CSV table of C-alpha atoms in Angstrom, one decimal:
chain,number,residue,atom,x,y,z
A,23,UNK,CA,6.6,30.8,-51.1
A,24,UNK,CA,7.2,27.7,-49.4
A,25,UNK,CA,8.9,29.3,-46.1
A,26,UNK,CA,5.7,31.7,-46.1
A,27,UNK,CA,3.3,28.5,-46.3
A,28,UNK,CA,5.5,27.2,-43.6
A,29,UNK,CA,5.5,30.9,-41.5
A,30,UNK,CA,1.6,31.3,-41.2
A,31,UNK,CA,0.4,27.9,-39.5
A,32,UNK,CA,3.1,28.7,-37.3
A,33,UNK,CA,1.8,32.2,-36.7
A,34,UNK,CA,-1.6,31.3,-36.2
A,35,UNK,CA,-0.6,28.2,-33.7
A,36,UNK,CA,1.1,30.9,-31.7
A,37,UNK,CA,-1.8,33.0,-31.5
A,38,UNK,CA,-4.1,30.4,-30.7
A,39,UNK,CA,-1.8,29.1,-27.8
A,40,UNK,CA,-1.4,32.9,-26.8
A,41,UNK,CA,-5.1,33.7,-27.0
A,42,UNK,CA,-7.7,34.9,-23.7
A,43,UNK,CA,-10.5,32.6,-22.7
A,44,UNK,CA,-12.5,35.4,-24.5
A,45,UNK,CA,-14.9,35.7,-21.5
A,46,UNK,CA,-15.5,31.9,-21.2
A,47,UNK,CA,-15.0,29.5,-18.1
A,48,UNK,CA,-12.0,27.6,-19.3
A,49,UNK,CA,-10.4,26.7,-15.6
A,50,UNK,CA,-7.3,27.6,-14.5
A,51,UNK,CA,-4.3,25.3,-14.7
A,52,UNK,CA,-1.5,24.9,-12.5
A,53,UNK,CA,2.1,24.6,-14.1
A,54,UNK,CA,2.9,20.6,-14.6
A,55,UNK,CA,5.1,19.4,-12.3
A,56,UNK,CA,5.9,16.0,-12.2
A,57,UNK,CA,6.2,14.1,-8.9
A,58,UNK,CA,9.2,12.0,-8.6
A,59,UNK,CA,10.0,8.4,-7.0
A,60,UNK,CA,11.0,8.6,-3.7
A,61,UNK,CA,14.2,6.8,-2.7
A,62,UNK,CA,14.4,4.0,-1.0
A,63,UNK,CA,10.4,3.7,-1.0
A,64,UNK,CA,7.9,1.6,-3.0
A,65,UNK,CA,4.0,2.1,-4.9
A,66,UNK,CA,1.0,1.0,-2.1
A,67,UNK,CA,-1.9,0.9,-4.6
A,68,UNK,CA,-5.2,1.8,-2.6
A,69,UNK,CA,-7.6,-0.9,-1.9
A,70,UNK,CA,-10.1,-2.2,0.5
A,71,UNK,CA,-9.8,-5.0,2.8
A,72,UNK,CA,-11.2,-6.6,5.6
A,73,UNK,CA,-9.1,-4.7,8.7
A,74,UNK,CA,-8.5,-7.0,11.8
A,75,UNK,CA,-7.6,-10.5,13.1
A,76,UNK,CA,-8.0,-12.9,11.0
A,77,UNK,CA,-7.5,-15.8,13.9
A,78,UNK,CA,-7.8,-15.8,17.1
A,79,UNK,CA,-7.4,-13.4,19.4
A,80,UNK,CA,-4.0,-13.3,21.1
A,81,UNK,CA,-4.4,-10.0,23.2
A,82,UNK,CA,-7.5,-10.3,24.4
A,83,UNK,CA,-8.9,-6.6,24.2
A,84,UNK,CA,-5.9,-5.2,22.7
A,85,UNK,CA,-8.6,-6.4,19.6
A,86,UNK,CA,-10.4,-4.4,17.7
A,87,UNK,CA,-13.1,-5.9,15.4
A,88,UNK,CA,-12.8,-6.9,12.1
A,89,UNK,CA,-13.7,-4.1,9.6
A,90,UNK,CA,-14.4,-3.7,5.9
A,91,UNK,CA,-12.4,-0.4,4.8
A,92,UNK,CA,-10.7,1.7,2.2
A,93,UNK,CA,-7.3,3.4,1.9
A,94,UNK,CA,-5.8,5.4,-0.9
A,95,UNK,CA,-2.4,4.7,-2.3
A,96,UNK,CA,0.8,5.9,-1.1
A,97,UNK,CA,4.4,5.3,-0.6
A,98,UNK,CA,6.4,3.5,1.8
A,99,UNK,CA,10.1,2.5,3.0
A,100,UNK,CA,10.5,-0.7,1.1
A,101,UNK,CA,12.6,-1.2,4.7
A,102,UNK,CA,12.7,0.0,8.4
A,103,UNK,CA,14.6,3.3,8.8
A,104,UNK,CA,18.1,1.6,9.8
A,105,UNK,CA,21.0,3.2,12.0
A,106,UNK,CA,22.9,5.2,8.7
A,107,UNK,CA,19.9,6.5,8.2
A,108,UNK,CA,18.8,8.0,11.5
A,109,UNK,CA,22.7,8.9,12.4
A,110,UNK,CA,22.4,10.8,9.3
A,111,UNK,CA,19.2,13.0,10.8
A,112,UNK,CA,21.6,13.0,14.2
A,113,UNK,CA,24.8,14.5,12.4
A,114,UNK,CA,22.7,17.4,10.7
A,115,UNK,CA,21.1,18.2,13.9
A,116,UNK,CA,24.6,18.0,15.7
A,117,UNK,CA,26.1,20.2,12.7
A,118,UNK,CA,23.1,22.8,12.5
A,119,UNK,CA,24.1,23.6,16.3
A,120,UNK,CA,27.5,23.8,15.7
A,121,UNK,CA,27.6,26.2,13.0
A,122,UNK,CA,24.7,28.1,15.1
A,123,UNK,CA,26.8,28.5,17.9
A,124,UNK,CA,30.0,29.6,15.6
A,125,UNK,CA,28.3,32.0,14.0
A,126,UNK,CA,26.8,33.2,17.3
A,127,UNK,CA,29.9,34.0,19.0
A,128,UNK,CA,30.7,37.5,19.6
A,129,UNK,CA,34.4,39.0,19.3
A,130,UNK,CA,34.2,40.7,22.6
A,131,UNK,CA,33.8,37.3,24.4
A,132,UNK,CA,36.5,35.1,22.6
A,133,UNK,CA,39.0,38.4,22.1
A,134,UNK,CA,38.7,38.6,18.2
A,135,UNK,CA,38.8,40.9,15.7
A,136,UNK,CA,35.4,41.1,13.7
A,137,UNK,CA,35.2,39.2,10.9
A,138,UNK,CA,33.1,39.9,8.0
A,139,UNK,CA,33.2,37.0,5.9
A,140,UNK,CA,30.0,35.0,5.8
A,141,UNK,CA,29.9,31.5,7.1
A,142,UNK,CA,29.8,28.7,4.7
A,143,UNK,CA,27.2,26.3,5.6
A,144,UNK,CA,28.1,23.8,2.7
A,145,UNK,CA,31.6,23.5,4.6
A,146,UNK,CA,31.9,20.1,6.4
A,147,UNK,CA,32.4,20.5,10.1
A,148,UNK,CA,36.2,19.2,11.1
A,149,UNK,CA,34.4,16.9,13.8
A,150,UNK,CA,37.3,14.9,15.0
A,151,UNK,CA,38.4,13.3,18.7
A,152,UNK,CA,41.3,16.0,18.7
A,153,UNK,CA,39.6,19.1,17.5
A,154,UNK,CA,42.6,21.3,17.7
A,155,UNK,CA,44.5,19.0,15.2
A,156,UNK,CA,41.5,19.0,12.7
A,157,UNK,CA,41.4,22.9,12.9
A,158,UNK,CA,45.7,23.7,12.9
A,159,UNK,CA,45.4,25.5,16.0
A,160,UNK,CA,44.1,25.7,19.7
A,161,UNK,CA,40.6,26.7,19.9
A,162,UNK,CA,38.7,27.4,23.2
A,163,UNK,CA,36.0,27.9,20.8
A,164,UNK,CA,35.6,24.7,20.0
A,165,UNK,CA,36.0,22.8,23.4
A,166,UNK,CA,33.6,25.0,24.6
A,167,UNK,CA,31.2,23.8,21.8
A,168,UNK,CA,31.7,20.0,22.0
A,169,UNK,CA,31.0,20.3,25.8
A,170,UNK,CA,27.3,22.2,24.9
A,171,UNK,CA,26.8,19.6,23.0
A,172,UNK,CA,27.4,16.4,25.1
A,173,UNK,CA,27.4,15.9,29.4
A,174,UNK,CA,29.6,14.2,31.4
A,175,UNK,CA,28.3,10.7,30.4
A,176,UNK,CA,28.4,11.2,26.8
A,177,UNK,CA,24.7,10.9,26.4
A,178,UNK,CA,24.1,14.4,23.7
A,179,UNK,CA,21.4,15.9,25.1
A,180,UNK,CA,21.9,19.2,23.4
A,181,UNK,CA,21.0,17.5,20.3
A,182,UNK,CA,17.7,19.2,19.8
A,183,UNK,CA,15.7,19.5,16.4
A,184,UNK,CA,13.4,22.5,16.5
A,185,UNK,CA,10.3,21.9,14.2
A,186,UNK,CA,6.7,23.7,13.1
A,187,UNK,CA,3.7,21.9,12.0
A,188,UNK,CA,0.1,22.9,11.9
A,189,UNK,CA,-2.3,21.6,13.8
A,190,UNK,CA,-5.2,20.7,11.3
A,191,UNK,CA,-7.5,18.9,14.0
A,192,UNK,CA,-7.3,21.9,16.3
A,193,UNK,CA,-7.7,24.3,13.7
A,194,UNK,CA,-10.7,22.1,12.5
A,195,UNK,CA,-13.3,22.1,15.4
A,196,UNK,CA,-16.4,23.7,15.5
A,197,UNK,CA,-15.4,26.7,18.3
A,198,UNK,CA,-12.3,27.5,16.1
A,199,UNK,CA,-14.2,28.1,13.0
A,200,UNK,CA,-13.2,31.5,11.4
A,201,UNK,CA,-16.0,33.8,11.3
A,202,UNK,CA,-16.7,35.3,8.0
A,203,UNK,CA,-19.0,37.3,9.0
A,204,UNK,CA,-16.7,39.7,11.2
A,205,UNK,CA,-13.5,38.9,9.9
A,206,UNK,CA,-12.0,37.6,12.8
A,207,UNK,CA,-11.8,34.1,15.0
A,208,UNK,CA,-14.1,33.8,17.7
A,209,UNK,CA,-13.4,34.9,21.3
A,210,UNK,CA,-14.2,31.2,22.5
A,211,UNK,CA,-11.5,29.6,20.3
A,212,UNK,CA,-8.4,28.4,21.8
A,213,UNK,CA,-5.3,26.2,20.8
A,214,UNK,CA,-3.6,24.1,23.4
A,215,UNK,CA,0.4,24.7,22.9
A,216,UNK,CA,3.2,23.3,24.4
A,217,UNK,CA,6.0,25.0,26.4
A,218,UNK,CA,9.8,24.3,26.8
A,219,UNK,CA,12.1,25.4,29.6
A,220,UNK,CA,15.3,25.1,28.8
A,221,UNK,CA,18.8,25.3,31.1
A,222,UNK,CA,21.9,24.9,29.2
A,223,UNK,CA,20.6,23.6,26.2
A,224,UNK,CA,19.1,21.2,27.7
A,225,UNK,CA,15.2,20.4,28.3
A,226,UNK,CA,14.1,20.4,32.4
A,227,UNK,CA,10.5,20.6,31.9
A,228,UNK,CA,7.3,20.9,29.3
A,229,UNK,CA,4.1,21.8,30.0
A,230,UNK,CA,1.1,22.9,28.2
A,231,UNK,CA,-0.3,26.1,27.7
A,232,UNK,CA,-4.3,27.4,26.1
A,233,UNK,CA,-3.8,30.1,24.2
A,234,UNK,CA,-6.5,32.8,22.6
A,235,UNK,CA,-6.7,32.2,18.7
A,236,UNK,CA,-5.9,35.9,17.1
A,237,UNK,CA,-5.0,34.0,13.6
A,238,UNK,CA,-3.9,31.0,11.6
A,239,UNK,CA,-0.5,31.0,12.9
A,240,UNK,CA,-1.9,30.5,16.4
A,241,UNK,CA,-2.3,26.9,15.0
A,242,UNK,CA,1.2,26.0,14.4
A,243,UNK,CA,2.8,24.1,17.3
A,244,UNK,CA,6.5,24.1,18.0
A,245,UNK,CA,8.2,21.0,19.2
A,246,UNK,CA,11.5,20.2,20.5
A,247,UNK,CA,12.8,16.9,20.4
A,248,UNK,CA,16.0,15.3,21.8
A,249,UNK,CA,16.9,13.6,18.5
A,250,UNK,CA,19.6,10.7,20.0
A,251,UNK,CA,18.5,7.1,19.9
A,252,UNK,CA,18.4,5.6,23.6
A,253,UNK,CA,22.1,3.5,23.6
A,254,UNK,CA,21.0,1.5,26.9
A,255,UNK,CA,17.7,0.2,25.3
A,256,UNK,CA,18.3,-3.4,25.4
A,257,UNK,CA,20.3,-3.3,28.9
A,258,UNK,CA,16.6,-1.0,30.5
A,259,UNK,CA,14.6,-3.5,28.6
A,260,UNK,CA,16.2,-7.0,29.6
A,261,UNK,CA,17.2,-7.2,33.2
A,262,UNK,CA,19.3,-10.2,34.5
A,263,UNK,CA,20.5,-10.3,31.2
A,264,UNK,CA,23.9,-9.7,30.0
A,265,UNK,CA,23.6,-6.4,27.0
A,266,UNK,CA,26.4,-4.5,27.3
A,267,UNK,CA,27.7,-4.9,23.9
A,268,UNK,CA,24.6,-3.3,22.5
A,269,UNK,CA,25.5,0.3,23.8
A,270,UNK,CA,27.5,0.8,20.5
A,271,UNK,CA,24.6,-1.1,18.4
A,272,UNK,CA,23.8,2.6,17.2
A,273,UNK,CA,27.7,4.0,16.2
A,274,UNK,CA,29.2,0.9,15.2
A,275,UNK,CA,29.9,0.8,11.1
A,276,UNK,CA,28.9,-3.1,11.3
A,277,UNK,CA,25.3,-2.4,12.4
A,278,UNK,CA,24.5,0.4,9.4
A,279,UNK,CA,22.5,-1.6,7.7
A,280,UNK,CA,20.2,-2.4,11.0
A,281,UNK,CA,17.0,-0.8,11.9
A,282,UNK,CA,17.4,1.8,14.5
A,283,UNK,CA,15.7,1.2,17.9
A,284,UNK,CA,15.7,3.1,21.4
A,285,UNK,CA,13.8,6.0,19.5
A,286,UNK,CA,10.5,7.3,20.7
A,287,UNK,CA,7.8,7.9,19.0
A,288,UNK,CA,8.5,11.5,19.2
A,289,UNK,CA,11.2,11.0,17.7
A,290,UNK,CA,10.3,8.9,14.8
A,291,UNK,CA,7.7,12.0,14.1
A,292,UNK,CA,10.7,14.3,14.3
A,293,UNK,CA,12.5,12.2,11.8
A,294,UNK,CA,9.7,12.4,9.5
A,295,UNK,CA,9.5,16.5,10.0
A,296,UNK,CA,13.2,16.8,9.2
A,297,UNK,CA,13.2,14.2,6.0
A,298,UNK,CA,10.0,16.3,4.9
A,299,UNK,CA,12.3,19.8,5.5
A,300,UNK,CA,15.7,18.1,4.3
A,301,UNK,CA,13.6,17.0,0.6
A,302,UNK,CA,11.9,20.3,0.1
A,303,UNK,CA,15.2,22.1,1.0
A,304,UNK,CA,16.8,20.3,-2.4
A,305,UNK,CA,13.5,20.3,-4.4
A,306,UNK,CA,11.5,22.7,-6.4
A,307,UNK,CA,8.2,21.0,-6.2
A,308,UNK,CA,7.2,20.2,-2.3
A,309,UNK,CA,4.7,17.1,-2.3
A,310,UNK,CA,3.0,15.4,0.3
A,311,UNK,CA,4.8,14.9,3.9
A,312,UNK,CA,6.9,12.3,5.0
A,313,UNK,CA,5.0,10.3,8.4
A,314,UNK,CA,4.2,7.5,10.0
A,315,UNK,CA,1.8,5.3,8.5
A,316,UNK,CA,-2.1,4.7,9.9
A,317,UNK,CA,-2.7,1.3,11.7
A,318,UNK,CA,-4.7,0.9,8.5
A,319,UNK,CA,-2.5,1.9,6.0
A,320,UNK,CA,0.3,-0.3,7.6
A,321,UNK,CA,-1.8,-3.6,7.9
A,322,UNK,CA,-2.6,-2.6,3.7
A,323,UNK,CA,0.7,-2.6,3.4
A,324,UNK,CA,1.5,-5.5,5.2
A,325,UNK,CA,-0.9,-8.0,3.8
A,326,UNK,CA,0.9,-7.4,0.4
A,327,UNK,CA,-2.5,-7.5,-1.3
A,328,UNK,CA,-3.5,-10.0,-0.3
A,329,UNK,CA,-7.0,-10.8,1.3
A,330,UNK,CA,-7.6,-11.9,4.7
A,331,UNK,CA,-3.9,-13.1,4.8
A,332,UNK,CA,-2.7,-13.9,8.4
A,333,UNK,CA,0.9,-13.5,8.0
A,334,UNK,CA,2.7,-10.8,5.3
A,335,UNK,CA,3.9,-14.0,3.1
A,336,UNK,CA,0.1,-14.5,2.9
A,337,UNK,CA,0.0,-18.5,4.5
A,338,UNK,CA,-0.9,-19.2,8.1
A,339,UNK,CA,2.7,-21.0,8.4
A,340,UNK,CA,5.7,-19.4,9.6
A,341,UNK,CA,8.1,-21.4,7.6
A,342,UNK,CA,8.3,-21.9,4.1
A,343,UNK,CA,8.3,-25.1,1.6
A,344,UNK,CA,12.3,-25.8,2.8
A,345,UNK,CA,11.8,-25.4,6.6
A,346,UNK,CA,13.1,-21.8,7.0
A,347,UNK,CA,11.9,-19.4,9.2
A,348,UNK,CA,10.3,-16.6,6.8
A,349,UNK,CA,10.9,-14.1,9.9
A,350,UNK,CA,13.0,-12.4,12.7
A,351,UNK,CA,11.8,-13.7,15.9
A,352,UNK,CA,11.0,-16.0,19.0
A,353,UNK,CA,10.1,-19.3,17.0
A,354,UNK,CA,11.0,-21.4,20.7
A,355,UNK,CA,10.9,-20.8,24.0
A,356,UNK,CA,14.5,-19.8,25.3
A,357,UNK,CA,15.7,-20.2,21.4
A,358,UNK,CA,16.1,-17.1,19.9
A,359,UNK,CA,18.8,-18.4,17.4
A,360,UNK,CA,16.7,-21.0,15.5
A,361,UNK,CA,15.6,-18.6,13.0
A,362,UNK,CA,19.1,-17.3,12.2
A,363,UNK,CA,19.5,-14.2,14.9
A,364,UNK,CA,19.5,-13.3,18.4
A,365,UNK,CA,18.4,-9.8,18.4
A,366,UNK,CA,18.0,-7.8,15.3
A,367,UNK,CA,18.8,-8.6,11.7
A,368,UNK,CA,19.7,-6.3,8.9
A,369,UNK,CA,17.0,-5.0,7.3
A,370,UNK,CA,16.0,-7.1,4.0
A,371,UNK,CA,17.3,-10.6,5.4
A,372,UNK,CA,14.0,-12.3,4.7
A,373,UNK,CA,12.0,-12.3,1.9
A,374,UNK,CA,9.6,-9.6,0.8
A,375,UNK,CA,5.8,-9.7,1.0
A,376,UNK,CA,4.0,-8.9,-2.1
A,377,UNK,CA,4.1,-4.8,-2.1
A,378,UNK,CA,8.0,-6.0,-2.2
A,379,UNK,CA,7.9,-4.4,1.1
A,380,UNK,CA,10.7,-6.2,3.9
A,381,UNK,CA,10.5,-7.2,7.2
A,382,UNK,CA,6.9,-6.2,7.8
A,383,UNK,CA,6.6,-9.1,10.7
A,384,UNK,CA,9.3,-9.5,13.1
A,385,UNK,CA,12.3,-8.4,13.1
A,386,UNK,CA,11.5,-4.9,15.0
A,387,UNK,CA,7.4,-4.1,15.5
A,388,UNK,CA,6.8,-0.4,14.6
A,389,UNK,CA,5.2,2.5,15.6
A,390,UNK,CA,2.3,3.6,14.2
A,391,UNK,CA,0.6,7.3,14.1
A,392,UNK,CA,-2.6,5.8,15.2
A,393,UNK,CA,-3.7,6.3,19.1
A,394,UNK,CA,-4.8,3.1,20.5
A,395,UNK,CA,-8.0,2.4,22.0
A,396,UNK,CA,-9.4,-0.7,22.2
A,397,UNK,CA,-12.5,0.4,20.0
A,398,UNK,CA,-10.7,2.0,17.2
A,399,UNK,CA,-12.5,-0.5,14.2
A,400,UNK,CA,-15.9,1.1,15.2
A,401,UNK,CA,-14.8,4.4,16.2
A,402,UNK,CA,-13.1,5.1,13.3
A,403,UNK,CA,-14.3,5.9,9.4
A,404,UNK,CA,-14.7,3.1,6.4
A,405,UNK,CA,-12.5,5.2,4.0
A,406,UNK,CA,-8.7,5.9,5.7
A,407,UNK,CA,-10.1,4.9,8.9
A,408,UNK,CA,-7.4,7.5,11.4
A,409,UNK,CA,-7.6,7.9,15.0
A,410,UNK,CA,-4.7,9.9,16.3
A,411,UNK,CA,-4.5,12.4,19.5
A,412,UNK,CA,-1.4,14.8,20.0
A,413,UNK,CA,-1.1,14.3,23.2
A,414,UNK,CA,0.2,17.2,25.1
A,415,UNK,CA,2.9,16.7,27.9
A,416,UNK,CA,0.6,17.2,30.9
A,417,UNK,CA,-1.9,14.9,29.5
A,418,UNK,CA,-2.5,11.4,30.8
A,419,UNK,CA,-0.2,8.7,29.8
A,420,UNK,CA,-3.5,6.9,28.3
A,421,UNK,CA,-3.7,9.4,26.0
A,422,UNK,CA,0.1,8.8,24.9
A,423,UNK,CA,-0.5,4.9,23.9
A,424,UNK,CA,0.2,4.9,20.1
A,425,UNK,CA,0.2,1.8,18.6
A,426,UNK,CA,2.7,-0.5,17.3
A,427,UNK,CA,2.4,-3.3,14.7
A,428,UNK,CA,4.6,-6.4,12.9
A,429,UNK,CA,5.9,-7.7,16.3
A,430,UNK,CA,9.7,-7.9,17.0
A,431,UNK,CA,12.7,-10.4,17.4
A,432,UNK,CA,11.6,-11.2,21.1
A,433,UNK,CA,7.9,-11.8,20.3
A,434,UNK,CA,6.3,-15.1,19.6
A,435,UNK,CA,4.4,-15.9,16.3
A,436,UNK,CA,1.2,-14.0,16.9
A,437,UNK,CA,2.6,-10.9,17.6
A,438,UNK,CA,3.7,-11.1,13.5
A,439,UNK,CA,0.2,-11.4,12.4
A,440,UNK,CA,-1.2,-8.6,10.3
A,441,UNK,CA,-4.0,-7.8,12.5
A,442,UNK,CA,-2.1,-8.1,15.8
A,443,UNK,CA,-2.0,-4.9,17.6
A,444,UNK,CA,-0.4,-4.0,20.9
A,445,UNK,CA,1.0,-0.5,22.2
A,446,UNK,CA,3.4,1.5,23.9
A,447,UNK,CA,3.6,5.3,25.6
A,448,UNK,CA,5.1,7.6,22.8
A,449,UNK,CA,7.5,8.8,25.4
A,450,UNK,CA,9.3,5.4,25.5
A,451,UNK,CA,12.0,3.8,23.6
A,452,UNK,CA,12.3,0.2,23.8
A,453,UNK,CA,15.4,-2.0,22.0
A,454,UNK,CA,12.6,-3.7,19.9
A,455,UNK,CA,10.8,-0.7,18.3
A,456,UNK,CA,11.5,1.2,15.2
A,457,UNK,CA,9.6,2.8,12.7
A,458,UNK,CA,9.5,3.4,8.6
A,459,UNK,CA,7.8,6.6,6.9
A,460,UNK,CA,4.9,6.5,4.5
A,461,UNK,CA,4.2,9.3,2.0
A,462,UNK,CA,0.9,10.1,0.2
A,463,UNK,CA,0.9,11.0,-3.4
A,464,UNK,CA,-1.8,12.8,-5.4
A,465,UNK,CA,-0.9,10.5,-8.5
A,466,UNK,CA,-3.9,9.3,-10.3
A,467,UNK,CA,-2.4,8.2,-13.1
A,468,UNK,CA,-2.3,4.7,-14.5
A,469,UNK,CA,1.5,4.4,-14.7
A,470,UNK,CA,1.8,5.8,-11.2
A,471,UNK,CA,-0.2,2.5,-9.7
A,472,UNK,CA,3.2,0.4,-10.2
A,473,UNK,CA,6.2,-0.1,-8.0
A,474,UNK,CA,9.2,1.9,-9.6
């Protein structure tokens, strides 16, 4: 009696679970996934500030004026993006060619029988300075693949990554709207693409191309980006000036823990493309896109909460109670040392602002995905406030200024306010540039609004 008492609450919790909508509007939920912390980053809640200098200007109309706005919460690298972590996008590149290439050769060229076992992408890559020693035996093979992937000055410019992504403001204008009414995009819609010509492996030339919209695919844009950090950054950028120990700043074990520089901004977005593929690859649930972070969203970030704050530590003094510097960069003229480095530090010497987020003045600036014009506060939107152009390779280099934020170990104070803003062409690496992603979240939830 007792296990039958037992039995039909159970039954009739079942069927109640179980049961239709029974011709009501009940909504349609989708299965609960939950989104998890990513590493190495830390909880931006949203909030509004006032956006802009808070002193005065430094840059004269590299200015824009001072803004009340709104931006949602997100996620960001609680550091810059340092060597170990880019060489780690380089090496997957470099072995994603590789074992393209191996599994690309055909038997008739290299004299071998056909083999019919599958290649084992999980299988590390014997990438060694004597291949034939890694490998037990003399392979043409393989000298034939280092030497696609590297020139005669050791610079890899077959290092390529390949990516997709869809062009939402193209896809968004009025003379691409899809028309209902037919079924079919009008014959006035167009997407401007870009075009690689390749010879060897290697790029010789892009250019742009308008192509006739037949579909939504038409909106996806291919880009191909030499992934490998610029090694003579600091010699191009400093003339008269003794660097050449910096060409191994990028390989060397001692600087892992260093923010990368001598990366364009292409590449930083390339970065972000692959980390967004390279997480959803290991992942069930795909969330929001890895990126670069608005102007807006970065000064949030920067001023650590804090209201109308001219520096991320949130005083208008650049050293703290004890006399240190509280920052990476140029506190004399001709003194670079004073504040404990000469060039870069490793990332997290100083301490954090109050997002818990490091080195968001000095140290290296960063770039930004925002375009820069000097009227971006008033051209822009009160709630995210964005304004960012893909520029296309035929385009004019003012259209490729992006700009770039937190000032750098050779800058003076003002370049490490929060509202400072100055710029560089996207195409350009520089030894005092680097970059960290941001990720949006669609967490609403109370305990989501804390830093985990």
């Amino acid at each position: 009696m007792r296990k039958l008492l037992f039995i039909i609450p159970l039954l009739g919790l079942l069927v109640a679970c179980n049961s239709k909508p029974a011709g009501e509007l009940v909504g349609q939920s989708n299965s609960k996934v939950n989104e998890t912390s990513p590493y190495g980053m830390v909880w931006i809640r949203g909030g509004a500030f006032m956006m802009g200098a808070n002193d005065q200007d430094a840059f004269w109309s590299f200015k824009g004026e001072s803004k009340m706005v709104s931006v949602d919460g997100f996620w960001m690298d609680q550091t810059e993006v340092t060597n170990t972590e880019y060489r780690q996008f380089v090496v997957w590149v470099r072995d994603s060619i590789a074992r393209q290439l191996l599994a690309n050769v055909s038997p008739e060229k290299w004299r071998q029988k056909k083999d019919t076992a599958k290649l084992n992408w999980k299988r590390p890559l014997p990438w060694k300075k004597t291949w034939e020693k890694a490998s037990g035996e003399e392979d043409a093979h393989a000298d034939s693949l280092w030497n696609s992937l590297k020139n005669y000055n050791n610079k890899f410019e077959g290092l390529n990554y390949v990516y997709r992504w869809y062009d939402l403001e193209q896809a968004a204008r009025e003379y691409n709207k899809f028309d209902r009414a037919h079924g079919h995009y009008p014959n006035s819609s167009f997407a401007i693409v870009d075009e690689y010509y390749f010879d060897g492996g290697v790029i010789k030339m892009r250019t742009k191309r308008i192509s006739p919209v037949h579909s939504t695919e038409d909106f996806y844009m291919t880009k191909i980006i030499n992934v490998y950090p610029d090694k003579l950054a600091f010699c191009t950028d400093f003339t008269y000036s003794y660097n050449d120990p910096t060409v191994k700043y990028f390989t060397l074990r001692s600087y892992d823990q260093y923010p990368v520089v001598g990366v364009t901004w292409e590449q930083a977005k390339a970065f972000c493309a692959w980390r967004t593929n390279y997480y959803n690859s290991n992942h069930l649930f795909q969330g929001q896109d890895y990126r670069l972070p608005t102007e807006a969203e970065w000064e949030w970030a920067a001023r650590g909460g804090k209201q109308q704050s001219m520096y991320p530590w949130g005083g208008p003094y650049i050293r703290d109670g004890k006399g240190c510097y509280l920052a990476n960069f140029k506190p004399m003229r001709g003194n670079y040392r004073a504040d404990g480095e000469v060039r870069t530090a490793k990332v997290a010497t100083y301490p954090p602002n109050g997002f818990g987020l490091y080195d968001m003045a000095g140290n290296v600036s960063e770039w930004t995905e925002s375009s820069f014009m000097s009227i971006n506060a008033n051209g822009t939107h009160d709630l995210n406030p964005s304004f960012a152009y893909n520029a296309k390779e035929k385009d004019s280099d003012i259209l490729k200024r992006k700009i770039i934020k937190g000032g750098s170990w050779k800058d003076v104070a003002a370049y490490l306010q929060c509202g400072a803003r100055t710029f560089e062409y996207q195409t350009e690496s520089r030894s005092y540039i680097g970059f960290r992603c941001v990720k949006s979240t669609n967490l609403k939830k109370k305990s989501a609004m804390k830093n985990f």
